Amino acid sequence: MIGTANHGLLVDRLWPAASRPLARALILALLGTLLLWASAKIKVPMWPVPMTMQTFVVLALGAAYGWRLAAATVMIYLIEGAAGLPVFAGTPERGMGLAYMMGPTAGYLVGFVLGATVVGWLVERGFGRSAVSALLVMLAGQALMFAPGVAWLAVGMNMGWSKAVAAGLVPFLLGDAIKTALAASALVLAHRVGGRSGMGTGL
């Protein structure tokens, strides 16, 4: 049976909570935003479009940090972007700040928060210990990143659903399938290396 308790997170094993949890959380969140920033600038050749590693980092943060800290980290990252820092893919070339955030990528940025949150929530409840379970967790996170992105293109950008899916989903499926598999593999490996055989549910 799956409980609602925190089943242990990678970040807690690497850096156990100390007497100053707020300072620890802030440091971890800022490190997470740096990872998101760096991953947005990485372009890996991929057909039919190049891919960044940003969605992989979103999934990884959710799994490593848990839902609260992961969601806070992504929101701080969005605040950095809104303040005009060139933290997003395509910045500063394609604009900066709120003007960029309200463009075609707006829905995906919202999806980053949703994806990190759901992955963290599921991992905290014991999901992700087996290959199948980890893959399902990461697929859920990916779906929640894509759904608002495509919806914003269709409605907010007036593209219509068929064009939004063709432009905002289909070209990225191959790259994100690879990143989903990598994130799932990393999650299973982290559990195995951690040797937490008596703490999980076996899912």
Short mmCIF file of C-alpha atoms in Angstrom, two decimals:
data_model
loop_
_atom_site.label_atom_id
_atom_site.label_comp_id
_atom_site.label_asym_id
_atom_site.label_seq_id
_atom_site.Cartn_x
_atom_site.Cartn_y
_atom_site.Cartn_z
CA MET A 1 0.00 0.00 0.00
CA ILE A 2 1.21 3.48 -0.83
CA GLY A 3 1.29 5.86 2.06
CA THR A 4 1.22 9.62 2.09
CA ALA A 5 4.45 10.04 4.04
CA ASN A 6 7.66 11.31 2.54
CA HIS A 7 9.55 8.19 1.41
CA GLY A 8 12.90 9.96 1.33
CA LEU A 9 14.40 12.18 -1.32
CA LEU A 10 17.82 12.30 -2.94
CA VAL A 11 18.42 15.81 -1.64
CA ASP A 12 17.81 14.66 1.94
CA ARG A 13 20.39 11.91 1.59
CA LEU A 14 23.00 14.22 0.08
CA TRP A 15 22.27 17.15 2.40
CA PRO A 16 20.21 16.22 5.46
CA ALA A 17 18.05 18.96 6.91
CA ALA A 18 19.97 21.02 9.46
CA SER A 19 19.12 23.61 12.07
CA ARG A 20 18.58 26.25 9.37
CA PRO A 21 16.11 24.66 6.95
CA LEU A 22 15.17 27.98 5.33
CA ALA A 23 18.77 28.78 4.40
CA ARG A 24 19.22 25.22 3.08
CA ALA A 25 16.06 25.46 0.99
CA LEU A 26 17.09 28.83 -0.44
CA ILE A 27 20.54 27.57 -1.41
CA LEU A 28 19.08 24.47 -3.04
CA ALA A 29 16.48 26.52 -4.89
CA LEU A 30 19.09 28.91 -6.24
CA LEU A 31 21.27 25.98 -7.33
CA GLY A 32 18.22 24.56 -9.08
CA THR A 33 17.58 27.80 -10.94
CA LEU A 34 21.19 27.79 -12.12
CA LEU A 35 20.70 24.28 -13.47
CA LEU A 36 17.53 25.37 -15.26
CA TRP A 37 19.34 28.40 -16.67
CA ALA A 38 22.25 26.32 -17.94
CA SER A 39 19.99 23.61 -19.36
CA ALA A 40 17.99 26.19 -21.32
CA LYS A 41 21.15 27.19 -23.16
CA ILE A 42 22.22 23.65 -24.08
CA LYS A 43 21.18 22.72 -27.61
CA VAL A 44 21.52 19.09 -28.55
CA PRO A 45 21.22 18.24 -32.28
CA MET A 46 17.99 16.28 -32.75
CA TRP A 47 15.54 15.58 -35.56
CA PRO A 48 13.32 17.39 -36.45
CA VAL A 49 14.35 20.22 -34.11
CA PRO A 50 17.28 20.71 -31.70
CA MET A 51 16.43 20.08 -28.06
CA THR A 52 17.49 21.68 -24.82
CA MET A 53 17.92 19.74 -21.59
CA GLN A 54 15.49 21.93 -19.67
CA THR A 55 12.59 19.52 -19.34
CA PHE A 56 15.03 16.86 -18.12
CA VAL A 57 16.19 19.20 -15.35
CA VAL A 58 12.57 20.02 -14.42
CA LEU A 59 11.82 16.31 -14.03
CA ALA A 60 15.06 15.69 -12.14
CA LEU A 61 14.40 18.55 -9.73
CA GLY A 62 10.95 17.19 -8.99
CA ALA A 63 12.36 13.75 -8.24
CA ALA A 64 15.31 15.00 -6.20
CA TYR A 65 13.72 17.90 -4.32
CA GLY A 66 10.13 16.80 -3.72
CA TRP A 67 7.11 18.79 -4.80
CA ARG A 68 7.34 21.81 -2.50
CA LEU A 69 10.99 22.69 -3.06
CA ALA A 70 10.87 21.79 -6.76
CA ALA A 71 7.82 23.96 -7.36
CA ALA A 72 9.39 26.84 -5.41
CA THR A 73 12.62 26.45 -7.41
CA VAL A 74 10.85 26.64 -10.75
CA MET A 75 8.79 29.63 -9.61
CA ILE A 76 11.94 31.47 -8.52
CA TYR A 77 13.39 30.68 -11.96
CA LEU A 78 10.32 32.22 -13.59
CA ILE A 79 10.66 35.30 -11.37
CA GLU A 80 14.27 35.62 -12.51
CA GLY A 81 13.08 35.54 -16.11
CA ALA A 82 10.30 38.04 -15.45
CA ALA A 83 12.88 40.37 -13.90
CA GLY A 84 14.75 40.42 -17.19
CA LEU A 85 17.53 37.92 -16.64
CA PRO A 86 18.33 35.90 -19.83
CA VAL A 87 17.50 32.57 -18.21
CA PHE A 88 15.18 31.14 -20.88
CA ALA A 89 15.97 29.40 -24.14
CA GLY A 90 16.28 31.97 -26.91
CA THR A 91 16.97 34.91 -24.60
CA PRO A 92 18.01 37.61 -25.15
CA GLU A 93 17.74 36.99 -28.92
CA ARG A 94 13.95 36.53 -28.89
CA GLY A 95 13.11 39.03 -26.19
CA MET A 96 13.34 39.32 -22.44
CA GLY A 97 11.24 39.55 -19.32
CA LEU A 98 7.46 39.47 -19.29
CA ALA A 99 7.21 40.18 -23.01
CA TYR A 100 9.04 36.92 -23.72
CA MET A 101 7.09 35.02 -21.08
CA MET A 102 3.74 35.98 -22.60
CA GLY A 103 4.79 34.75 -26.02
CA PRO A 104 4.51 31.24 -27.48
CA THR A 105 6.38 29.62 -24.57
CA ALA A 106 4.04 30.92 -21.84
CA GLY A 107 2.12 27.67 -21.45
CA TYR A 108 5.27 25.57 -21.27
CA LEU A 109 6.67 27.78 -18.51
CA VAL A 110 3.52 27.16 -16.49
CA GLY A 111 3.91 23.49 -17.33
CA PHE A 112 7.37 23.46 -15.78
CA VAL A 113 5.82 24.22 -12.40
CA LEU A 114 3.12 21.58 -12.88
CA GLY A 115 5.56 18.93 -14.10
CA ALA A 116 8.04 19.43 -11.27
CA THR A 117 5.22 19.44 -8.72
CA VAL A 118 3.56 16.21 -9.83
CA VAL A 119 6.85 14.33 -10.16
CA GLY A 120 7.91 15.44 -6.70
CA TRP A 121 4.52 14.57 -5.22
CA LEU A 122 4.57 11.06 -6.71
CA VAL A 123 8.17 10.36 -5.69
CA GLU A 124 7.46 11.48 -2.13
CA ARG A 125 4.70 8.88 -2.01
CA GLY A 126 6.92 6.00 -3.03
CA PHE A 127 6.49 5.89 -6.77
CA GLY A 128 9.45 5.55 -9.10
CA ARG A 129 11.41 2.70 -7.57
CA SER A 130 10.95 0.30 -10.47
CA ALA A 131 11.67 1.06 -14.11
CA VAL A 132 7.98 0.96 -15.09
CA SER A 133 6.89 3.12 -12.17
CA ALA A 134 9.67 5.66 -12.77
CA LEU A 135 8.76 5.88 -16.44
CA LEU A 136 5.10 6.50 -15.59
CA VAL A 137 6.09 9.21 -13.11
CA MET A 138 8.20 11.00 -15.70
CA LEU A 139 5.54 10.61 -18.39
CA ALA A 140 3.05 12.26 -16.06
CA GLY A 141 5.47 15.13 -15.56
CA GLN A 142 6.07 15.50 -19.28
CA ALA A 143 2.34 15.45 -20.02
CA LEU A 144 1.75 18.26 -17.56
CA MET A 145 4.48 20.31 -19.20
CA PHE A 146 3.12 19.83 -22.70
CA ALA A 147 -0.61 20.21 -21.97
CA PRO A 148 -0.63 23.89 -20.98
CA GLY A 149 1.98 24.64 -23.64
CA VAL A 150 -0.16 23.28 -26.46
CA ALA A 151 -3.32 24.78 -24.94
CA TRP A 152 -1.73 28.24 -24.85
CA LEU A 153 -0.66 27.97 -28.47
CA ALA A 154 -4.12 26.83 -29.50
CA VAL A 155 -6.15 29.37 -27.51
CA GLY A 156 -3.86 32.13 -26.28
CA MET A 157 -1.96 32.43 -29.55
CA ASN A 158 -5.03 31.65 -31.70
CA MET A 159 -3.33 28.84 -33.61
CA GLY A 160 -6.13 26.32 -33.30
CA TRP A 161 -5.68 22.85 -31.87
CA SER A 162 -4.40 21.03 -34.96
CA LYS A 163 -1.70 23.61 -35.67
CA ALA A 164 -0.78 23.84 -31.99
CA VAL A 165 -0.25 20.10 -31.77
CA ALA A 166 1.71 20.06 -35.05
CA ALA A 167 3.96 22.94 -33.98
CA GLY A 168 4.08 22.59 -30.22
CA LEU A 169 4.07 18.85 -29.60
CA VAL A 170 4.95 16.63 -32.54
CA PRO A 171 8.43 18.10 -33.29
CA PHE A 172 9.51 17.57 -29.69
CA LEU A 173 8.23 14.04 -29.11
CA LEU A 174 11.44 12.22 -30.00
CA GLY A 175 13.71 14.44 -27.94
CA ASP A 176 11.42 14.46 -24.94
CA ALA A 177 10.96 10.70 -25.12
CA ILE A 178 14.74 10.38 -24.75
CA LYS A 179 14.81 12.86 -21.85
CA THR A 180 11.91 11.07 -20.16
CA ALA A 181 13.76 7.76 -20.38
CA LEU A 182 16.94 9.36 -19.03
CA ALA A 183 15.09 10.94 -16.11
CA ALA A 184 13.35 7.65 -15.29
CA SER A 185 16.65 5.77 -15.42
CA ALA A 186 18.30 8.33 -13.16
CA LEU A 187 15.47 8.03 -10.64
CA VAL A 188 15.71 4.23 -10.47
CA LEU A 189 19.50 4.42 -10.22
CA ALA A 190 19.29 6.95 -7.39
CA HIS A 191 17.00 4.62 -5.44
CA ARG A 192 19.29 1.64 -5.99
CA VAL A 193 22.46 3.49 -5.08
CA GLY A 194 20.73 4.83 -1.99
CA GLY A 195 20.08 1.28 -0.84
CA ARG A 196 16.75 2.14 0.75
CA SER A 197 15.38 -1.40 0.56
CA GLY A 198 13.40 -1.17 3.75
CA MET A 199 11.86 2.24 3.18
CA GLY A 200 9.92 1.98 -0.04
CA THR A 201 6.87 0.32 -1.44
CA GLY A 202 8.67 -1.50 -4.25
CA LEU A 203 6.74 0.32 -6.96
#
